[in-house]
């Protein structure tokens, strides 16, 4: 059980890194608190597996320190770290039974036999593996094998954190839900820190209490799922989370007004005059953009309407720029001319990709 | 599962049947034909029934005794070869580099002995091990060890075994290396997290993953060593005395030296059956381990 602190951590696979591009993982300061369920979310190649391997000790960071509570473990080997890791592809020891697999980490650590046996039974019960305990591990299904990998981590009573590296990649869709809820239950039952790496936002948002979004080797936002949805602090988060992602439009901002081309949009907050050198963008999620029959609001051309089950999403064009908007249930759109209404409470302004806070005003509606 | 029957398939396998018939079945039948006849030259043959086989398998006859001792020598040789080359090959594969330019260098160096024609291997070692001008023979002798592979049976055996180890261990090593390369990194990482020792990693990950290639390696090395002819023929000619007269050398002496076609044919057939039988045993035992595991699981 431990709090994990990443202190000025950075990693480059090349020797002698010079520029920021040389780093697979740019400097990170982060604290994973004891007992938290975290998701590390980001596209492939953003450095999340590197970060995970640094925490587990499989990779030694180029710079910075890793602390478990107050103990510096940067130079400790993996086996000395009390970390368990579940990999993308299930790892089981083919020649052993499920029971032997689960007992393996304890056997290697010279735990007395009767204590090992008791612990294995206990964990097998928790993971619903009791009825396969005496079968060979090699021919079980992928989800069973993943449970065994997880079980090998859980049997160690001293384990500080369990790291998951996209553990559901090879699991059948209908079993993913099951396995994920098993993980949640175990997290509740055992009070172990869990860090779950994934590129799937649904997995991340349903598993984690707190999501860490990574992009291009850096952490761009850490927060609870609602925060990521409602207040993305970076255009990448807005775009990556949500389906479809946030609408992001280049604009010009003067005080409480944003100009997208010739279209004026009133804002809830006042912004300092943003300098010319900065790349200013306006972001709003499709959920907060309503499509209306042609009339009041911003004139747009409707290109396509996607029925995604629960809601309908309109793909529209405003001054030649594509946007996604939601269509209220009671509205039907005829022809290609329509109007957009933006919810000003959910309009965000970004400078060079980062959220600009702005100052609260009394606020006038659009 | 439904099977699709199409008689046109026979048309496609017919050429293969024809080739196999000409290249294997016809010659084999010729041998079968010889094995039941006796000849006194002049292309005159007399029916001898299973006489040659009876004589061959009866250790009290001269032919039987000769056959049995050659067979024992060959079996001993194959056993020694397997016992040395398989563990050594695994050890070499385990210590080979995994990435970067040393891999290519290693592979090329190791493939070299495999590319040398067998009679050249024999010649190289024949010269190399000579006491007067051979680097190895001269060195060993000047270290004070009395070594002469043409005179001493033990020395002859040691020379042939070392030569074969030099020639063929890299085959085992390369096969094992291919097996090792197929193990994903995650296995090693998981083993580190589980605190497995080096030996446990070998026992629980590497060896099981190498089992299939090891089966191939054992079969190939057994067959090759059991049929070894060229290298010892060039190196020792079967001597000193009959010390290194393996079955193949014996057979050639009988067939081409003495022109005893009947005896030689009978011996070829028995020799062939022994190889088939032993390979079958190896194969069954090693694949049964797999089957056994799957049966337990089912």
XYZ file of C-alpha atoms in Angstrom:
664
model
C 0.000 0.000 0.000
C 1.558 3.234 -1.004
C 1.250 6.614 -2.526
C 3.224 6.858 -5.749
C 4.947 10.124 -6.562
C 6.486 10.960 -9.905
C 8.996 13.727 -9.364
C 10.264 15.601 -12.424
C 10.134 12.372 -14.334
C 11.195 12.265 -17.986
C 12.357 9.538 -20.303
C 14.096 9.333 -23.649
C 14.885 6.063 -25.407
C 17.746 7.756 -27.279
C 21.008 8.376 -25.532
C 21.845 12.066 -24.928
C 18.455 13.641 -25.568
C 18.685 17.318 -26.494
C 15.419 18.720 -27.742
C 11.944 18.118 -26.351
C 11.222 15.852 -29.339
C 13.853 13.389 -28.159
C 11.779 12.611 -25.085
C 9.212 9.838 -25.322
C 7.969 11.096 -21.988
C 8.191 14.791 -21.206
C 8.618 16.022 -17.673
C 5.853 14.818 -15.385
C 5.045 15.634 -11.782
C 2.200 13.599 -10.474
C 0.980 11.932 -7.310
C -1.078 8.758 -7.440
C -2.777 8.598 -4.088
C -3.111 5.350 -2.169
C -6.177 3.351 -3.128
C -7.102 5.401 -6.183
C -8.397 3.945 -9.416
C -6.650 5.806 -12.185
C -6.870 5.592 -15.912
C -4.022 6.698 -18.102
C -5.696 7.619 -21.343
C -4.136 8.584 -24.625
C -3.659 7.515 -28.217
C -1.095 4.868 -29.193
C 2.460 6.127 -28.922
C 1.739 8.936 -26.450
C 4.094 7.492 -23.832
C 1.600 5.852 -21.503
C 3.192 2.404 -21.625
C 6.603 3.999 -21.066
C 5.250 5.719 -17.973
C 3.767 2.461 -16.730
C 7.022 0.584 -17.275
C 8.897 3.272 -15.357
C 6.558 2.871 -12.394
C 6.955 -0.906 -12.457
C 10.704 -0.609 -12.878
C 10.999 -2.317 -16.251
C 12.355 0.956 -17.645
C 14.709 3.261 -15.778
C 13.818 6.930 -16.333
C 16.349 9.279 -17.918
C 15.592 11.978 -15.376
C 13.591 12.380 -12.201
C 12.528 10.108 -9.378
C 9.791 7.637 -8.537
C 8.754 7.500 -4.881
C 6.589 4.958 -3.102
C 5.400 6.894 -0.074
C 8.677 8.547 0.877
C 10.974 5.820 -0.381
C 12.917 6.542 -3.556
C 12.550 3.422 -5.714
C 13.998 4.841 -8.947
C 16.955 2.477 -8.791
C 15.136 -0.483 -7.292
C 14.589 -3.502 -9.490
C 11.114 -4.594 -10.511
C 11.044 -7.562 -8.168
C 11.928 -5.353 -5.205
C 9.123 -2.880 -5.878
C 5.910 -4.594 -4.808
C 4.281 -3.743 -8.088
C 2.090 -6.041 -10.121
C 1.466 -5.562 -13.800
C -1.084 -7.043 -16.164
C -0.041 -6.927 -19.791
C -1.897 -6.386 -23.027
C -1.520 -10.023 -24.006
C -2.228 -12.472 -21.218
C 0.891 -13.989 -19.706
C 0.444 -17.374 -18.090
C 3.021 -20.063 -17.426
C 1.909 -22.724 -19.882
C 3.254 -25.742 -18.098
C 1.618 -24.932 -14.781
C -1.894 -25.324 -13.473
C -3.890 -22.247 -12.547
C -3.094 -22.943 -8.899
C 0.644 -23.156 -9.586
C 0.423 -19.979 -11.652
C -1.162 -18.106 -8.785
C 1.311 -19.520 -6.291
C 4.348 -18.740 -8.456
C 5.124 -15.209 -7.167
C 4.831 -16.429 -3.568
C 6.938 -19.503 -4.240
C 9.648 -17.265 -5.709
C 9.549 -15.189 -2.538
C 9.816 -18.236 -0.275
C 6.455 -17.772 1.399
C 5.580 -20.851 3.530
C 3.534 -23.415 1.675
C 0.402 -23.383 3.835
C 0.166 -19.611 3.735
C 0.591 -19.674 -0.050
C -2.176 -22.255 -0.396
C -4.576 -20.223 1.718
C -3.834 -17.019 -0.140
C -4.256 -18.702 -3.551
C -7.684 -20.049 -2.552
C -8.699 -16.629 -1.318
C -7.678 -14.811 -4.508
C -9.126 -17.541 -6.715
C -12.432 -17.056 -4.934
C -12.280 -13.333 -5.504
C -11.569 -13.772 -9.226
C -14.010 -16.625 -9.680
C -11.224 -19.026 -10.650
C -11.893 -21.652 -8.008
C -13.405 -24.202 -10.359
C -10.468 -24.084 -12.789
C -7.718 -24.084 -10.148
C -6.437 -27.518 -11.075
C -6.552 -27.103 -14.814
C -3.557 -26.210 -16.924
C -3.480 -22.500 -17.625
C -2.484 -22.786 -21.266
C -5.822 -23.657 -22.858
C -8.117 -21.336 -20.965
C -9.824 -18.412 -22.702
C -8.131 -15.030 -22.928
C -10.277 -13.470 -20.208
C -9.486 -16.329 -17.822
C -5.795 -15.915 -18.597
C -6.020 -12.202 -17.898
C -7.633 -13.007 -14.566
C -4.743 -15.343 -13.803
C -2.233 -12.588 -14.650
C -4.152 -10.282 -12.359
C -4.346 -12.975 -9.708
C -0.573 -13.393 -9.729
C -0.387 -9.729 -8.785
C -3.087 -9.913 -6.152
C -1.715 -12.923 -4.249
C 1.162 -10.848 -3.009
C -0.219 -9.283 0.154
C 2.383 -6.527 0.110
C 1.567 -5.300 -3.376
C 1.524 -1.497 -3.549
C -0.174 -0.968 -6.874
C -1.444 -2.910 -9.852
C -0.692 -1.581 -13.291
C -2.813 -2.577 -16.244
C -1.440 -2.152 -19.750
C -4.500 -2.216 -22.019
C -5.614 -5.477 -20.432
C -8.846 -5.861 -22.394
C -7.359 -5.657 -25.892
C -7.730 -9.353 -26.654
C -10.909 -9.945 -24.680
C -14.226 -10.582 -26.430
C -16.506 -7.519 -26.264
C -19.217 -9.176 -24.170
C -16.629 -10.283 -21.609
C -14.969 -6.870 -21.412
C -17.806 -5.500 -19.302
C -17.666 -8.459 -16.964
C -13.941 -8.303 -16.479
C -14.035 -4.554 -15.994
C -16.655 -4.842 -13.284
C -14.566 -7.578 -11.665
C -11.712 -5.082 -11.584
C -13.940 -2.480 -9.979
C -15.092 -4.941 -7.329
C -11.549 -5.938 -6.541
C -10.536 -2.348 -6.299
C -13.307 -1.745 -3.775
C -12.552 -4.924 -1.844
C -8.790 -4.623 -1.576
C -8.023 -0.911 -1.453
C -5.126 -1.203 -3.875
C -3.940 1.604 -6.116
C -4.748 0.701 -9.693
C -3.391 2.399 -12.774
C -5.107 1.404 -15.949
C -3.600 2.288 -19.315
C -5.928 2.450 -22.268
C -6.665 4.299 -25.473
C -10.373 3.596 -25.119
C -12.202 6.474 -23.471
C -15.178 4.314 -22.470
C -12.881 1.958 -20.578
C -11.076 4.840 -18.947
C -14.177 6.777 -17.963
C -16.024 3.748 -16.596
C -13.087 2.264 -14.709
C -11.417 5.237 -13.154
C -12.142 7.705 -10.406
C -9.549 9.909 -11.958
C -8.363 10.041 -15.547
C -4.941 11.219 -16.631
C -4.964 12.188 -20.300
C -1.650 11.989 -22.120
C -0.736 13.410 -25.469
C 2.589 13.389 -27.231
C 4.581 12.335 -24.174
C 3.009 14.808 -21.773
C 0.104 14.830 -19.341
C -2.426 17.323 -20.683
C -5.159 17.006 -18.092
C -5.933 15.103 -14.912
C -9.432 15.021 -13.577
C -12.631 13.180 -12.870
C -14.573 12.154 -15.993
C -17.042 15.091 -15.644
C -14.221 17.611 -15.671
C -12.714 16.107 -18.791
C -16.057 16.316 -20.452
C -17.212 19.727 -19.337
C -14.016 21.642 -18.998
C -11.244 20.186 -21.127
C -8.138 22.206 -20.380
C -6.571 21.329 -23.697
C -8.020 21.088 -27.193
C -6.596 17.563 -27.402
C -8.713 16.438 -24.449
C -11.771 18.069 -25.994
C -11.165 16.335 -29.254
C -10.086 12.939 -27.873
C -12.809 12.516 -25.274
C -16.381 12.515 -26.401
C -17.974 10.953 -29.393
C -17.928 12.884 -31.554
C -15.236 15.088 -30.057
C -15.387 18.774 -29.319
C -15.880 21.270 -32.144
C -12.766 23.369 -32.344
C -12.835 26.462 -34.504
C -10.102 29.028 -35.083
C -11.353 32.431 -34.013
C -10.540 35.924 -32.879
C -11.544 37.108 -29.416
C -12.205 40.657 -28.270
C -13.484 41.023 -24.731
C -16.715 39.072 -24.550
C -17.086 38.438 -28.254
C -15.537 35.773 -30.429
C -15.381 36.157 -34.206
C -15.371 33.079 -36.368
C -14.763 34.599 -39.749
C -17.556 37.153 -39.908
C -19.801 35.360 -37.413
C -20.021 36.908 -33.965
C -20.474 34.783 -30.871
C -21.121 36.290 -27.457
C -19.213 34.784 -24.569
C -20.026 34.361 -20.905
C -16.617 35.488 -19.834
C -14.360 38.355 -20.721
C -10.951 37.596 -22.108
C -7.863 39.716 -22.073
C -6.924 40.819 -25.548
C -5.160 37.786 -26.854
C -2.049 38.603 -28.777
C -1.689 37.965 -32.492
C 1.086 35.476 -32.090
C -1.184 33.057 -30.272
C -3.366 30.568 -32.040
C -6.850 31.205 -30.672
C -9.570 28.619 -30.905
C -13.113 28.297 -29.697
C -14.243 24.917 -28.450
C -17.723 23.629 -27.778
C -18.988 20.081 -27.459
C -21.637 18.906 -29.939
C -23.899 18.176 -26.955
C -24.092 21.926 -26.297
C -24.691 22.966 -29.893
C -28.344 22.648 -30.854
C -29.524 22.541 -34.427
C -32.698 24.547 -35.120
C -34.788 25.152 -38.205
C -33.525 28.153 -40.115
C -34.205 31.269 -38.103
C -32.552 32.810 -35.075
C -28.977 31.657 -34.422
C -25.978 31.047 -36.637
C -26.820 30.093 -40.221
C -25.344 26.773 -41.349
C -25.657 24.224 -44.130
C -26.565 20.671 -43.093
C -24.371 18.078 -44.805
C -25.376 14.845 -43.133
C -27.320 13.525 -40.177
C -25.939 10.555 -38.222
C -28.359 8.599 -36.108
C -26.165 7.205 -33.341
C -28.980 5.484 -31.486
C -29.755 7.574 -28.470
C -29.340 10.895 -30.280
C -28.920 12.321 -33.721
C -25.784 14.213 -34.659
C -25.865 16.709 -37.511
C -22.736 17.332 -39.526
C -22.995 20.937 -40.621
C -20.864 23.579 -42.206
C -20.515 27.119 -40.960
C -18.638 29.508 -43.213
C -17.011 26.475 -44.809
C -15.926 24.929 -41.468
C -17.276 21.519 -40.426
C -19.074 21.211 -37.085
C -21.037 18.569 -35.243
C -24.280 19.520 -33.529
C -26.967 17.664 -31.661
C -30.538 17.682 -32.887
C -33.229 17.971 -30.208
C -35.711 15.076 -30.368
C -38.714 17.206 -31.300
C -37.110 18.916 -34.238
C -37.027 17.728 -37.793
C -34.851 19.457 -40.323
C -36.007 19.992 -43.877
C -33.595 21.023 -46.591
C -30.011 21.990 -45.994
C -30.502 25.401 -44.411
C -30.595 25.493 -40.612
C -29.409 27.479 -37.594
C -27.202 26.711 -34.611
C -27.704 27.763 -31.026
C -24.631 27.572 -28.813
C -24.915 27.178 -25.043
C -22.663 30.013 -23.868
C -21.946 28.261 -20.570
C -20.005 25.617 -22.447
C -18.037 27.727 -24.874
C -14.330 27.572 -24.109
C -11.528 29.655 -25.514
C -8.096 28.100 -26.113
C -4.804 29.796 -26.802
C -2.178 27.555 -28.423
C -4.236 24.575 -27.367
C -4.532 25.515 -23.706
C -7.711 26.709 -22.003
C -7.835 30.432 -21.244
C -9.646 31.115 -18.004
C -11.238 34.475 -18.774
C -13.014 36.593 -16.208
C -16.572 36.124 -15.144
C -18.909 38.891 -16.252
C -22.575 39.306 -15.538
C -23.085 37.407 -18.759
C -25.497 38.086 -21.597
C -27.016 35.352 -23.643
C -26.064 34.802 -27.257
C -17.733 -29.994 -40.375
C -18.744 -30.952 -43.892
C -16.164 -32.244 -46.301
C -16.182 -31.270 -49.920
C -15.548 -34.222 -52.158
C -14.065 -33.537 -55.526
C -12.528 -36.298 -57.565
C -10.514 -33.842 -59.574
C -8.176 -33.640 -56.564
C -6.694 -37.002 -57.577
C -5.632 -35.464 -60.830
C -3.531 -32.915 -58.962
C -1.756 -35.383 -56.685
C -1.061 -37.829 -59.499
C 2.235 -36.194 -60.556
C 3.489 -36.410 -56.984
C 2.632 -40.089 -56.868
C 4.505 -40.626 -60.121
C 7.627 -38.827 -58.865
C 7.579 -40.621 -55.516
C 7.103 -43.944 -57.291
C 10.148 -43.381 -59.474
C 12.380 -41.816 -56.857
C 11.501 -43.849 -53.793
C 9.206 -46.793 -54.243
C 10.923 -48.348 -57.287
C 14.442 -48.226 -55.797
C 13.101 -49.498 -52.495
C 11.425 -52.406 -54.245
C 14.706 -53.175 -56.002
C 16.311 -53.400 -52.585
C 13.496 -55.615 -51.334
C 14.011 -57.762 -54.421
C 17.774 -58.122 -53.775
C 17.226 -58.846 -50.093
C 15.534 -62.161 -50.815
C 18.065 -63.381 -53.404
C 21.662 -64.494 -53.594
C 24.037 -63.738 -56.421
C 27.377 -65.123 -57.528
C 28.001 -62.413 -60.093
C 27.314 -62.713 -63.798
C 23.910 -61.254 -63.095
C 22.722 -64.647 -61.896
C 20.304 -64.572 -58.959
C 18.958 -67.366 -56.770
C 15.993 -67.266 -54.416
C 17.080 -67.170 -50.798
C 13.808 -66.337 -49.021
C 14.314 -64.680 -45.624
C 17.736 -66.263 -45.238
C 19.651 -63.011 -45.178
C 17.343 -61.513 -42.569
C 17.724 -64.598 -40.357
C 21.482 -64.433 -40.619
C 21.515 -60.666 -40.024
C 19.434 -60.861 -36.874
C 21.256 -63.877 -35.476
C 24.183 -62.547 -33.409
C 25.926 -65.932 -33.458
C 26.522 -65.708 -37.207
C 29.402 -63.680 -38.545
C 27.116 -61.227 -40.383
C 24.822 -60.921 -37.363
C 27.679 -60.243 -34.983
C 29.129 -57.610 -37.294
C 25.725 -55.989 -37.704
C 25.014 -55.934 -33.982
C 28.345 -54.374 -33.086
C 27.969 -51.683 -35.779
C 24.439 -51.024 -34.573
C 25.604 -50.626 -30.972
C 28.392 -48.281 -32.046
C 25.934 -46.192 -34.054
C 23.399 -46.064 -31.236
C 26.111 -45.047 -28.781
C 27.328 -42.391 -31.186
C 23.824 -40.946 -31.669
C 23.202 -40.964 -27.928
C 26.444 -39.096 -27.222
C 25.726 -36.619 -30.020
C 22.228 -35.865 -28.719
C 23.416 -35.606 -25.125
C 26.077 -33.088 -26.079
C 24.491 -31.122 -28.902
C 21.007 -30.533 -27.487
C 22.050 -29.005 -24.139
C 24.970 -27.204 -25.783
C 22.721 -25.865 -28.549
C 20.231 -24.573 -25.975
C 23.031 -22.965 -23.984
C 24.437 -21.273 -27.077
C 20.969 -20.040 -28.110
C 20.366 -18.625 -24.635
C 23.613 -16.693 -24.668
C 23.201 -15.286 -28.168
C 22.494 -11.537 -28.438
C 18.842 -10.566 -28.958
C 19.166 -7.395 -31.006
C 21.491 -5.107 -32.932
C 24.324 -5.933 -35.277
C 25.840 -8.751 -33.131
C 22.794 -10.861 -34.051
C 23.689 -10.861 -37.748
C 27.339 -11.551 -36.998
C 26.446 -14.453 -34.718
C 24.036 -15.970 -37.205
C 26.550 -15.833 -40.049
C 29.368 -17.291 -37.951
C 27.149 -20.068 -36.725
C 25.795 -20.899 -40.146
C 29.320 -21.312 -41.573
C 29.974 -24.920 -40.442
C 26.555 -25.897 -41.809
C 27.538 -24.686 -45.257
C 30.683 -26.783 -45.602
C 30.322 -29.979 -47.681
C 30.525 -33.076 -45.503
C 33.571 -34.598 -47.116
C 35.354 -31.245 -46.747
C 34.503 -31.278 -43.029
C 36.066 -34.731 -42.832
C 39.154 -33.560 -44.672
C 39.530 -30.427 -42.549
C 39.473 -32.471 -39.352
C 41.633 -35.191 -40.798
C 44.372 -32.624 -41.326
C 43.554 -30.539 -38.245
C 43.856 -33.522 -35.884
C 47.052 -34.987 -37.343
C 49.862 -35.269 -34.838
C 52.596 -34.126 -37.203
C 51.171 -31.215 -39.205
C 47.673 -30.639 -37.748
C 47.276 -27.656 -35.442
C 45.005 -29.520 -33.018
C 46.883 -32.828 -33.001
C 50.262 -31.159 -32.673
C 49.068 -28.862 -29.853
C 47.484 -31.680 -27.876
C 50.578 -33.840 -28.275
C 52.911 -31.035 -27.258
C 50.811 -30.526 -24.113
C 52.024 -33.970 -23.164
C 48.804 -35.833 -23.951
C 49.344 -38.847 -26.130
C 46.821 -38.355 -28.911
C 46.609 -40.273 -32.155
C 43.232 -40.736 -33.771
C 44.479 -43.205 -36.331
C 45.838 -45.582 -33.731
C 43.749 -45.216 -30.602
C 39.998 -46.051 -30.682
C 39.130 -43.563 -27.899
C 41.017 -40.791 -29.680
C 39.210 -41.655 -32.907
C 35.826 -41.464 -31.179
C 36.668 -38.199 -29.448
C 37.797 -36.691 -32.746
C 34.649 -37.742 -34.583
C 32.400 -36.497 -31.779
C 34.183 -33.141 -31.515
C 33.992 -32.825 -35.294
C 30.265 -33.517 -35.310
C 29.659 -31.128 -32.421
C 31.561 -28.459 -34.336
C 29.643 -29.221 -37.502
C 26.076 -29.513 -36.214
C 25.600 -27.811 -32.837
C 24.813 -24.538 -34.581
C 21.797 -26.183 -36.223
C 20.344 -26.968 -32.796
C 21.320 -23.519 -31.558
C 19.709 -21.750 -34.514
C 16.488 -23.713 -34.120
C 16.385 -22.941 -30.385
C 17.183 -19.301 -31.067
C 14.185 -19.104 -33.400
C 12.065 -20.603 -30.609
C 13.389 -18.087 -28.081
C 12.799 -15.142 -30.410
C 9.118 -16.014 -30.583
C 8.627 -15.371 -26.859
C 7.028 -11.928 -26.334
C 8.840 -9.510 -23.999
C 5.815 -9.422 -21.708
C 6.675 -12.955 -20.512
C 10.085 -11.870 -19.298
C 8.640 -8.725 -17.760
C 5.922 -10.698 -15.986
C 8.545 -13.126 -14.705
C 10.583 -10.241 -13.304
C 7.515 -8.870 -11.563
C 6.759 -12.333 -10.199
C 10.300 -12.458 -8.866
C 11.303 -15.505 -10.888
C 14.951 -16.584 -10.781
C 16.971 -17.051 -13.969
C 16.496 -20.811 -13.658
C 12.726 -20.447 -13.124
C 12.502 -18.281 -16.245
C 14.267 -21.012 -18.195
C 12.137 -23.812 -16.758
C 8.758 -22.111 -16.928
C 9.005 -19.865 -19.984
C 11.912 -20.595 -22.270
C 12.000 -24.382 -22.237
C 8.235 -24.849 -22.750
C 8.270 -22.367 -25.626
C 11.235 -24.165 -27.211
C 9.679 -27.621 -26.998
C 8.384 -27.738 -30.554
C 11.650 -26.645 -32.141
C 13.522 -28.999 -29.837
C 11.466 -31.894 -31.193
C 12.565 -30.982 -34.702
C 16.164 -30.523 -33.569
C 16.254 -33.908 -31.801
C 14.713 -35.701 -34.777
C 17.071 -34.089 -37.275
C 20.158 -34.666 -35.175
C 19.180 -38.242 -34.417
C 18.550 -39.121 -38.051
C 21.681 -37.391 -39.271
C 23.967 -38.851 -36.633
C 22.464 -42.321 -37.012
C 23.131 -42.177 -40.747
C 26.540 -40.503 -40.483
C 28.877 -41.719 -43.206
C 30.977 -39.174 -45.034
C 32.835 -37.467 -42.199
C 34.046 -40.585 -40.317
C 34.729 -42.315 -43.621
C 37.053 -39.488 -44.657
C 38.514 -39.070 -41.164
C 39.097 -42.634 -39.990
C 37.740 -44.901 -42.699
C 35.992 -46.849 -39.932
C 39.188 -47.541 -38.037
C 41.298 -48.093 -36.132
C 40.244 -51.700 -36.583
C 36.469 -51.520 -36.575
C 36.312 -48.936 -33.772
C 34.441 -46.323 -35.772
C 32.688 -48.590 -38.263
C 29.150 -47.301 -38.021
C 26.223 -49.021 -39.712
C 26.485 -46.890 -42.840
C 30.183 -47.624 -43.269
C 29.556 -51.300 -42.676
C 26.798 -51.252 -45.254
C 28.895 -49.608 -47.933
C 31.745 -52.067 -47.306
C 29.326 -54.938 -47.683
C 27.531 -53.651 -50.754
C 30.313 -52.020 -52.730
C 33.431 -53.589 -51.198
C 32.311 -57.193 -51.174
C 29.424 -56.820 -53.621
C 27.198 -58.869 -51.307
C 24.011 -57.389 -52.703
C 21.643 -59.703 -50.860
C 23.146 -59.168 -47.420
C 23.528 -55.440 -48.037
C 19.931 -55.107 -49.181
C 18.625 -56.947 -46.129
C 20.789 -54.761 -43.927
C 19.550 -51.569 -45.634
C 15.971 -52.526 -44.941
C 16.582 -53.322 -41.295
C 18.646 -50.126 -40.916
C 15.811 -48.134 -42.448
C 13.238 -49.713 -40.162
C 15.333 -48.970 -37.087
C 15.559 -45.283 -38.012
C 11.826 -45.104 -38.676
C 11.043 -46.889 -35.425
C 13.270 -44.685 -33.275
C 12.015 -41.495 -34.928
C 8.469 -42.664 -34.330
C 9.236 -43.241 -30.667
C 10.817 -39.793 -30.284
C 7.943 -38.142 -32.068
C 5.263 -39.988 -30.136
C 6.858 -39.402 -26.760
C 7.482 -35.730 -27.361
C 4.091 -34.953 -28.886
C 2.308 -37.071 -26.301
C 3.417 -34.630 -23.655
C 1.390 -32.027 -25.538
C -1.584 -34.307 -26.011
C -1.470 -35.329 -22.373
C -1.704 -31.699 -21.329
C -4.670 -31.036 -23.575
C -6.412 -34.167 -22.341
C -6.036 -33.047 -18.732
C -7.570 -29.727 -19.628
C -10.521 -31.100 -21.534
